[in-house]
Amino acid sequence: MPKKTILITGVAGFIGSNLADRLVRDGHRVVGIDNLSAGILEQVPREVEFHAVDIRSKEAVSIIKKSGADVVFHFAAKNCVPDCQNFPYETADVNIMGTINIFEACRAAGVERVLYAESSAIYEGTDTLPTPETDFTPQTIYAVSKAADHLFARAYQRGFGMKMVGFRYLNVYGPRQDYRRAIPPVMSRFIIRLLMNERPPVYGTGSERRDYIHVDDVNDFHVLCIDNDEVIGKTFNLGQGKNYSGLEILNMIQALLGTNMQPEFVPPIPGGAPANLADITAAKRVGWQPKISLEEGLKGMIKYIQDEIARGNITHSL
Ligand SMILES: NC(=O)c1ccc[n+]([C@@H]2O[C@H](COP(=O)([O-])OP(=O)(O)OC[C@H]3O[C@@H](n4cnc5c(N)ncnc54)[C@H](O)[C@@H]3O)[C@@H](O)[C@H]2O)c1
């Protein structure tokens, strides 16, 4: 593939920083934007031309213009679901107005294609499992903000002929998944507690089933979308097409760690659907296939958390 200039918003976050690593390795010039509200500067590879700005700002618009970006990946968002529920105005401001600011900047700068994050939260209200991309049942403030981004992207494609691609991630996991948030994602939560020799907390009964996809698999799809023309104007589910209960995940982690701790059952997190499961036919049709098994991915997560503890970044259980 010819080398390109690729701009990533949310470059200091989980998915953005992993993608930046990959694109730098592949020889692309990478420009990154992040206001560091949740991202970690140390995660941004030093080869990235980094700008600590907000996606809602005029500076972000002029950085996109000056960068000469061929392709923009727009990941920056307010994405902690309970937090979004508590702050609807700010959620809409960042996730909808911020996204429009980035889309407008891309339109003005003539960016070749714009690839942006939606979310499988758009399927919160569904009865259909596995869920195809035609489903559209957002319920929470976060999901509605992502649904609005989807509709705006379609309008930009139709109205201005821009090449837009949307990603509906299921539950992405892997190194740099944000374990610092108020309720850490399930795998980090279990691994950190078990490594601290403490009982892992299970929200609800642990029977809720989730489709987990490794960040490297997701980035394989991102890379495919840089120059594949079949993806234009579409939205893709990115999951494994398999789901696992919280207790199954816990058992797998305990088997890998050689522990046998009884979980501590705590009240469920409100608003969570009993299950999610992606229909990944569309992504497979354009040549993508998830490669990393859950067991292999969990081994990498354990190593990452062990390294974070060794570096002194995690000093107590969450
Ligand atoms: N990780 C998942 O499982 C998952 C699932 C569905 C959807 N998504 C979506 O994928 C995208 C990336 O997710 P992630 O897991 O890497 O999240 P993340 O929180 O790790 O990264 C998001 C980044 O955006 C930055 N940011 C937030 N508001 C900003 C603003 N106003 N201006 C500039 N930067 C800002 C944060 O500092 C952070 O570094 C998000 O849009 C998220 O909603 C992720």
Short mmCIF file of C-alpha atoms and ligand atoms in Angstrom, two decimals:
data_model
loop_
_atom_site.label_atom_id
_atom_site.label_comp_id
_atom_site.label_asym_id
_atom_site.label_seq_id
_atom_site.Cartn_x
_atom_site.Cartn_y
_atom_site.Cartn_z
CA MET A 1 0.00 0.00 0.00
CA PRO A 2 1.42 3.49 -0.80
CA LYS A 3 2.31 5.37 2.40
CA LYS A 4 -0.30 7.89 3.52
CA THR A 5 -0.79 10.65 6.03
CA ILE A 6 -3.31 9.37 8.55
CA LEU A 7 -4.84 11.47 11.32
CA ILE A 8 -6.34 9.82 14.42
CA THR A 9 -8.59 11.59 16.94
CA GLY A 10 -8.53 9.92 20.36
CA VAL A 11 -4.95 8.81 19.61
CA ALA A 12 -4.01 8.61 23.31
CA GLY A 13 -6.85 6.20 24.08
CA PHE A 14 -7.08 2.44 23.92
CA ILE A 15 -8.00 1.76 20.28
CA GLY A 16 -6.37 4.93 18.87
CA SER A 17 -2.94 4.34 20.45
CA ASN A 18 -2.88 0.69 19.35
CA LEU A 19 -3.79 1.76 15.81
CA ALA A 20 -1.11 4.48 15.88
CA ASP A 21 1.52 1.84 16.78
CA ARG A 22 0.39 -0.29 13.87
CA LEU A 23 0.32 2.54 11.31
CA VAL A 24 3.75 3.83 12.38
CA ARG A 25 5.10 0.27 12.03
CA ASP A 26 3.56 0.11 8.55
CA GLY A 27 5.48 3.28 7.57
CA HIS A 28 2.62 5.80 7.43
CA ARG A 29 2.92 9.36 8.68
CA VAL A 30 0.59 9.63 11.69
CA VAL A 31 -0.87 12.82 13.16
CA GLY A 32 -2.83 12.55 16.41
CA ILE A 33 -5.36 14.65 18.29
CA ASP A 34 -6.48 14.03 21.89
CA ASN A 35 -7.47 16.34 24.75
CA LEU A 36 -6.13 13.76 27.24
CA SER A 37 -9.44 13.76 29.18
CA ALA A 38 -9.19 9.96 29.34
CA GLY A 39 -6.16 9.21 27.16
CA ILE A 40 -2.59 8.71 28.34
CA LEU A 41 0.16 10.67 26.59
CA GLU A 42 2.78 7.94 27.21
CA GLN A 43 0.67 5.58 25.07
CA VAL A 44 1.13 7.73 21.97
CA PRO A 45 4.11 6.47 19.92
CA ARG A 46 6.84 9.12 19.73
CA GLU A 47 6.78 9.07 15.91
CA VAL A 48 3.24 10.54 16.02
CA GLU A 49 2.88 14.29 15.48
CA PHE A 50 0.70 14.85 18.56
CA HIS A 51 -1.66 17.76 19.30
CA ALA A 52 -3.30 18.10 22.70
CA VAL A 53 -6.54 19.72 21.51
CA ASP A 54 -10.26 19.19 21.81
CA ILE A 55 -12.20 17.81 18.83
CA ARG A 56 -14.72 20.65 19.29
CA SER A 57 -12.08 23.35 18.79
CA LYS A 58 -11.06 25.54 15.86
CA GLU A 59 -7.50 24.28 16.43
CA ALA A 60 -8.63 20.74 15.57
CA VAL A 61 -10.06 22.05 12.28
CA SER A 62 -6.85 23.82 11.35
CA ILE A 63 -4.68 20.80 12.33
CA ILE A 64 -6.71 18.58 9.99
CA LYS A 65 -6.31 21.12 7.21
CA LYS A 66 -2.58 21.67 7.76
CA SER A 67 -1.84 17.94 8.20
CA GLY A 68 -2.75 17.17 4.58
CA ALA A 69 -4.33 13.95 5.90
CA ASP A 70 -5.44 11.44 3.26
CA VAL A 71 -7.45 9.46 5.80
CA VAL A 72 -8.97 10.40 9.19
CA PHE A 73 -9.87 7.88 11.90
CA HIS A 74 -12.25 9.60 14.34
CA PHE A 75 -12.29 7.76 17.69
CA ALA A 76 -12.39 10.56 20.29
CA ALA A 77 -15.58 10.36 22.32
CA LYS A 78 -17.09 10.48 25.75
CA ASN A 79 -17.72 6.79 26.16
CA CYS A 80 -18.26 5.80 29.78
CA VAL A 81 -21.94 4.78 29.57
CA PRO A 82 -23.04 5.68 33.16
CA ASP A 83 -21.14 8.98 32.91
CA CYS A 84 -22.84 9.81 29.58
CA GLN A 85 -26.20 9.02 31.20
CA ASN A 86 -25.46 11.55 33.96
CA PHE A 87 -24.24 14.26 31.56
CA PRO A 88 -26.44 14.25 28.42
CA TYR A 89 -25.55 17.79 27.36
CA GLU A 90 -21.80 17.21 27.53
CA THR A 91 -22.20 13.82 25.83
CA ALA A 92 -24.06 15.38 22.91
CA ASP A 93 -21.56 18.24 22.77
CA VAL A 94 -18.53 15.93 22.52
CA ASN A 95 -19.99 12.97 20.65
CA ILE A 96 -22.32 14.78 18.24
CA MET A 97 -21.05 18.39 17.89
CA GLY A 98 -17.42 17.25 18.21
CA THR A 99 -17.99 14.67 15.49
CA ILE A 100 -19.63 17.23 13.20
CA ASN A 101 -16.68 19.56 13.78
CA ILE A 102 -14.33 16.77 12.64
CA PHE A 103 -16.55 15.83 9.66
CA GLU A 104 -16.74 19.51 8.63
CA ALA A 105 -12.97 19.87 8.90
CA CYS A 106 -12.55 16.78 6.72
CA ARG A 107 -15.01 18.17 4.18
CA ALA A 108 -13.19 21.53 4.02
CA ALA A 109 -9.79 19.83 3.77
CA GLY A 110 -10.91 17.35 1.10
CA VAL A 111 -9.89 14.29 3.17
CA GLU A 112 -10.13 11.14 0.98
CA ARG A 113 -11.99 9.02 3.50
CA VAL A 114 -13.32 9.36 7.02
CA LEU A 115 -13.50 6.26 9.22
CA TYR A 116 -15.27 6.75 12.52
CA ALA A 117 -16.33 4.88 15.65
CA GLU A 118 -19.95 4.03 16.25
CA SER A 119 -20.80 1.38 18.86
CA SER A 120 -22.72 -1.85 19.25
CA ALA A 121 -24.55 0.04 22.03
CA ILE A 122 -26.79 1.02 19.09
CA TYR A 123 -28.26 -2.52 19.53
CA GLU A 124 -29.11 -2.10 23.23
CA GLY A 125 -32.83 -2.62 22.66
CA THR A 126 -32.62 -5.51 20.20
CA ASP A 127 -34.23 -8.96 20.38
CA THR A 128 -32.18 -10.20 17.41
CA LEU A 129 -29.00 -12.16 18.15
CA PRO A 130 -26.66 -12.28 16.34
CA THR A 131 -27.43 -8.68 15.45
CA PRO A 132 -26.97 -7.41 11.87
CA GLU A 133 -26.02 -3.83 11.03
CA THR A 134 -29.60 -3.08 9.93
CA ASP A 135 -30.71 -3.13 13.58
CA PHE A 136 -31.04 0.33 15.12
CA THR A 137 -32.33 0.27 18.70
CA PRO A 138 -30.29 2.72 20.82
CA GLN A 139 -31.66 3.33 24.33
CA THR A 140 -29.12 5.22 26.44
CA ILE A 141 -27.70 8.72 25.98
CA TYR A 142 -24.34 7.27 24.87
CA ALA A 143 -25.95 4.97 22.29
CA VAL A 144 -28.19 7.73 20.95
CA SER A 145 -25.14 9.99 20.50
CA LYS A 146 -23.43 7.25 18.46
CA ALA A 147 -26.63 6.65 16.47
CA ALA A 148 -26.68 10.38 15.65
CA ASP A 149 -23.08 10.13 14.39
CA HIS A 150 -24.16 7.28 12.12
CA LEU A 151 -26.99 9.39 10.65
CA PHE A 152 -24.72 12.41 10.18
CA ALA A 153 -22.09 10.27 8.44
CA ARG A 154 -24.73 8.95 6.04
CA ALA A 155 -25.87 12.53 5.37
CA TYR A 156 -22.27 13.63 4.69
CA GLN A 157 -21.83 10.75 2.28
CA ARG A 158 -25.12 11.46 0.48
CA GLY A 159 -24.95 15.25 0.57
CA PHE A 160 -21.27 15.87 -0.10
CA GLY A 161 -20.05 12.64 -1.70
CA MET A 162 -17.61 12.02 1.15
CA LYS A 163 -16.30 8.48 1.65
CA MET A 164 -17.44 7.45 5.13
CA VAL A 165 -17.03 4.12 6.97
CA GLY A 166 -18.55 3.35 10.41
CA PHE A 167 -17.36 0.78 12.96
CA ARG A 168 -19.75 -0.85 15.42
CA TYR A 169 -17.38 -2.44 17.89
CA LEU A 170 -18.62 -5.07 20.25
CA ASN A 171 -16.49 -5.30 23.44
CA VAL A 172 -12.93 -4.51 22.39
CA TYR A 173 -10.22 -5.80 24.74
CA GLY A 174 -6.43 -5.99 24.80
CA PRO A 175 -3.41 -4.05 26.10
CA ARG A 176 -4.16 -0.43 27.15
CA GLN A 177 -7.85 -1.11 27.70
CA ASP A 178 -8.77 1.64 30.15
CA TYR A 179 -8.70 -0.06 33.58
CA ARG A 180 -8.62 3.32 35.36
CA ARG A 181 -12.30 4.16 34.85
CA ALA A 182 -14.80 4.09 37.76
CA ILE A 183 -16.08 0.65 36.76
CA PRO A 184 -13.16 -1.01 34.92
CA PRO A 185 -13.99 -3.32 32.01
CA VAL A 186 -14.66 -6.87 33.10
CA MET A 187 -11.37 -8.52 32.12
CA SER A 188 -9.10 -5.87 33.66
CA ARG A 189 -11.27 -5.91 36.79
CA PHE A 190 -10.97 -9.68 37.22
CA ILE A 191 -7.25 -9.86 36.40
CA ILE A 192 -6.26 -6.96 38.69
CA ARG A 193 -8.24 -8.35 41.65
CA LEU A 194 -6.89 -11.88 41.19
CA LEU A 195 -3.29 -10.66 40.86
CA MET A 196 -3.86 -8.70 44.10
CA ASN A 197 -5.11 -11.93 45.69
CA GLU A 198 -8.61 -10.47 46.17
CA ARG A 199 -12.08 -11.75 45.26
CA PRO A 200 -13.14 -10.62 41.76
CA PRO A 201 -16.41 -8.63 41.69
CA VAL A 202 -19.17 -9.97 39.44
CA TYR A 203 -21.96 -7.49 38.65
CA GLY A 204 -25.38 -9.19 38.76
CA THR A 205 -25.39 -12.95 38.27
CA GLY A 206 -22.45 -13.12 35.85
CA SER A 207 -24.71 -14.72 33.26
CA GLU A 208 -24.80 -11.73 30.87
CA ARG A 209 -23.13 -12.76 27.62
CA ARG A 210 -20.82 -10.43 25.68
CA ASP A 211 -19.05 -10.69 22.35
CA TYR A 212 -15.35 -9.79 22.87
CA ILE A 213 -12.96 -8.82 20.09
CA HIS A 214 -9.21 -8.23 20.41
CA VAL A 215 -7.90 -4.75 19.55
CA ASP A 216 -5.38 -6.22 17.07
CA ASP A 217 -8.23 -7.89 15.14
CA VAL A 218 -10.11 -4.58 15.10
CA ASN A 219 -7.00 -2.83 13.80
CA ASP A 220 -6.65 -5.42 11.02
CA PHE A 221 -10.06 -4.23 9.86
CA HIS A 222 -9.13 -0.54 10.22
CA VAL A 223 -6.05 -1.10 8.05
CA LEU A 224 -8.12 -2.96 5.44
CA CYS A 225 -10.46 0.04 5.28
CA ILE A 226 -7.69 2.50 4.37
CA ASP A 227 -7.72 1.54 0.71
CA ASN A 228 -10.50 -0.98 0.12
CA ASP A 229 -13.32 0.54 -1.98
CA GLU A 230 -16.01 -2.02 -1.07
CA VAL A 231 -16.25 -0.61 2.47
CA ILE A 232 -17.22 2.93 1.43
CA GLY A 233 -20.58 4.14 2.72
CA LYS A 234 -21.03 1.15 5.01
CA THR A 235 -21.06 0.39 8.70
CA PHE A 236 -19.51 -2.82 10.05
CA ASN A 237 -19.97 -4.89 13.17
CA LEU A 238 -16.62 -5.88 14.64
CA GLY A 239 -16.96 -8.76 17.07
CA GLN A 240 -15.93 -12.39 17.20
CA GLY A 241 -19.45 -13.62 16.47
CA LYS A 242 -19.25 -15.63 19.73
CA ASN A 243 -20.24 -14.55 23.20
CA TYR A 244 -19.24 -15.52 26.74
CA SER A 245 -20.78 -14.98 30.16
CA GLY A 246 -18.92 -13.05 32.87
CA LEU A 247 -18.49 -16.28 34.85
CA GLU A 248 -17.03 -18.07 31.80
CA ILE A 249 -14.50 -15.24 31.39
CA LEU A 250 -13.65 -15.44 35.08
CA ASN A 251 -13.13 -19.22 34.86
CA MET A 252 -10.84 -18.82 31.85
CA ILE A 253 -8.76 -16.18 33.64
CA GLN A 254 -8.57 -18.29 36.83
CA ALA A 255 -7.42 -21.31 34.77
CA LEU A 256 -4.67 -19.20 33.14
CA LEU A 257 -3.57 -17.74 36.50
CA GLY A 258 -3.92 -21.03 38.39
CA THR A 259 -6.22 -19.41 40.99
CA ASN A 260 -9.54 -20.52 42.43
CA MET A 261 -11.09 -17.47 44.13
CA GLN A 262 -14.80 -17.24 44.86
CA PRO A 263 -16.29 -14.17 43.12
CA GLU A 264 -17.98 -11.43 45.11
CA PHE A 265 -21.46 -10.85 43.63
CA VAL A 266 -22.44 -7.14 43.56
CA PRO A 267 -25.59 -5.40 42.23
CA PRO A 268 -25.85 -5.26 38.42
CA ILE A 269 -24.82 -2.15 36.49
CA PRO A 270 -28.12 -0.54 35.38
CA GLY A 271 -28.93 -0.46 31.68
CA GLY A 272 -26.81 -3.41 30.55
CA ALA A 273 -28.45 -5.69 27.96
CA PRO A 274 -28.55 -9.42 28.91
CA ALA A 275 -26.49 -10.31 25.85
CA ASN A 276 -24.77 -8.96 22.79
CA LEU A 277 -23.54 -10.90 19.79
CA ALA A 278 -22.45 -9.56 16.42
CA ASP A 279 -23.43 -10.78 13.00
CA ILE A 280 -20.04 -10.28 11.31
CA THR A 281 -21.04 -11.46 7.82
CA ALA A 282 -20.52 -8.00 6.29
CA ALA A 283 -16.94 -7.59 7.57
CA LYS A 284 -16.05 -11.15 6.52
CA ARG A 285 -17.43 -10.47 3.06
CA VAL A 286 -14.78 -7.77 2.49
CA GLY A 287 -12.01 -10.16 3.56
CA TRP A 288 -11.70 -9.73 7.36
CA GLN A 289 -11.57 -12.57 9.84
CA PRO A 290 -10.89 -12.32 13.59
CA LYS A 291 -7.72 -14.29 14.34
CA ILE A 292 -7.06 -13.99 18.06
CA SER A 293 -8.77 -16.58 20.28
CA LEU A 294 -10.10 -15.43 23.62
CA GLU A 295 -7.56 -17.61 25.44
CA GLU A 296 -4.65 -16.11 23.52
CA GLY A 297 -6.02 -12.58 24.01
CA LEU A 298 -6.49 -13.13 27.74
CA LYS A 299 -2.88 -14.31 28.10
CA GLY A 300 -1.77 -11.00 26.53
CA MET A 301 -4.09 -9.03 28.88
CA ILE A 302 -2.64 -10.80 31.92
CA LYS A 303 0.90 -10.00 30.78
CA TYR A 304 -0.08 -6.35 30.20
CA ILE A 305 -1.61 -5.98 33.68
CA GLN A 306 1.40 -7.72 35.28
CA ASP A 307 3.68 -5.24 33.48
CA GLU A 308 1.52 -2.30 34.63
CA ILE A 309 1.82 -3.53 38.23
CA ALA A 310 5.60 -3.96 37.82
CA ARG A 311 5.85 -0.40 36.43
CA GLY A 312 4.01 0.90 39.52
CA ASN A 313 0.98 2.07 37.50
CA ILE A 314 -1.41 -0.16 39.48
CA THR A 315 -0.74 -0.11 43.21
CA HIS A 316 -4.06 -1.23 44.63
CA SER A 317 -7.08 -3.23 43.47
CA LEU A 318 -9.92 -1.40 41.72
N1 LIG B 1 -13.45 -0.03 23.46
C1 LIG B 1 -14.63 -0.54 23.12
O1 LIG B 1 -14.97 -1.69 23.47
C2 LIG B 1 -15.59 0.26 22.27
C3 LIG B 1 -16.84 -0.29 21.98
C4 LIG B 1 -17.73 0.46 21.21
C5 LIG B 1 -17.38 1.71 20.73
N2 LIG B 1 -16.16 2.23 21.04
C6 LIG B 1 -15.83 3.56 20.52
O2 LIG B 1 -14.52 3.53 19.95
C7 LIG B 1 -13.85 4.78 20.18
C8 LIG B 1 -12.51 4.53 20.86
O3 LIG B 1 -12.75 3.86 22.10
P1 LIG B 1 -11.60 3.57 23.14
O4 LIG B 1 -11.98 2.32 23.87
O5 LIG B 1 -10.28 3.68 22.52
O6 LIG B 1 -11.83 4.79 24.15
P2 LIG B 1 -10.79 5.62 25.02
O7 LIG B 1 -11.59 6.32 26.08
O8 LIG B 1 -9.64 4.76 25.45
O9 LIG B 1 -10.25 6.69 23.96
C9 LIG B 1 -10.98 7.84 23.62
C10 LIG B 1 -10.00 8.99 23.57
O10 LIG B 1 -10.70 10.18 23.18
C11 LIG B 1 -10.17 11.27 23.93
N3 LIG B 1 -11.20 12.33 23.98
C12 LIG B 1 -12.39 12.28 24.64
N4 LIG B 1 -13.05 13.44 24.46
C13 LIG B 1 -12.27 14.21 23.65
C14 LIG B 1 -12.42 15.52 23.11
N5 LIG B 1 -13.49 16.26 23.39
N6 LIG B 1 -11.42 15.99 22.32
C15 LIG B 1 -10.31 15.25 22.06
N7 LIG B 1 -10.12 14.01 22.56
C16 LIG B 1 -11.09 13.50 23.34
C17 LIG B 1 -9.85 10.69 25.29
O11 LIG B 1 -8.88 11.45 26.00
C18 LIG B 1 -9.34 9.29 24.92
O12 LIG B 1 -7.94 9.27 24.76
C19 LIG B 1 -14.81 5.65 20.97
O13 LIG B 1 -15.51 6.48 20.08
C20 LIG B 1 -15.78 4.64 21.60
O14 LIG B 1 -17.04 5.21 21.84
C21 LIG B 1 -15.25 1.54 21.80
#
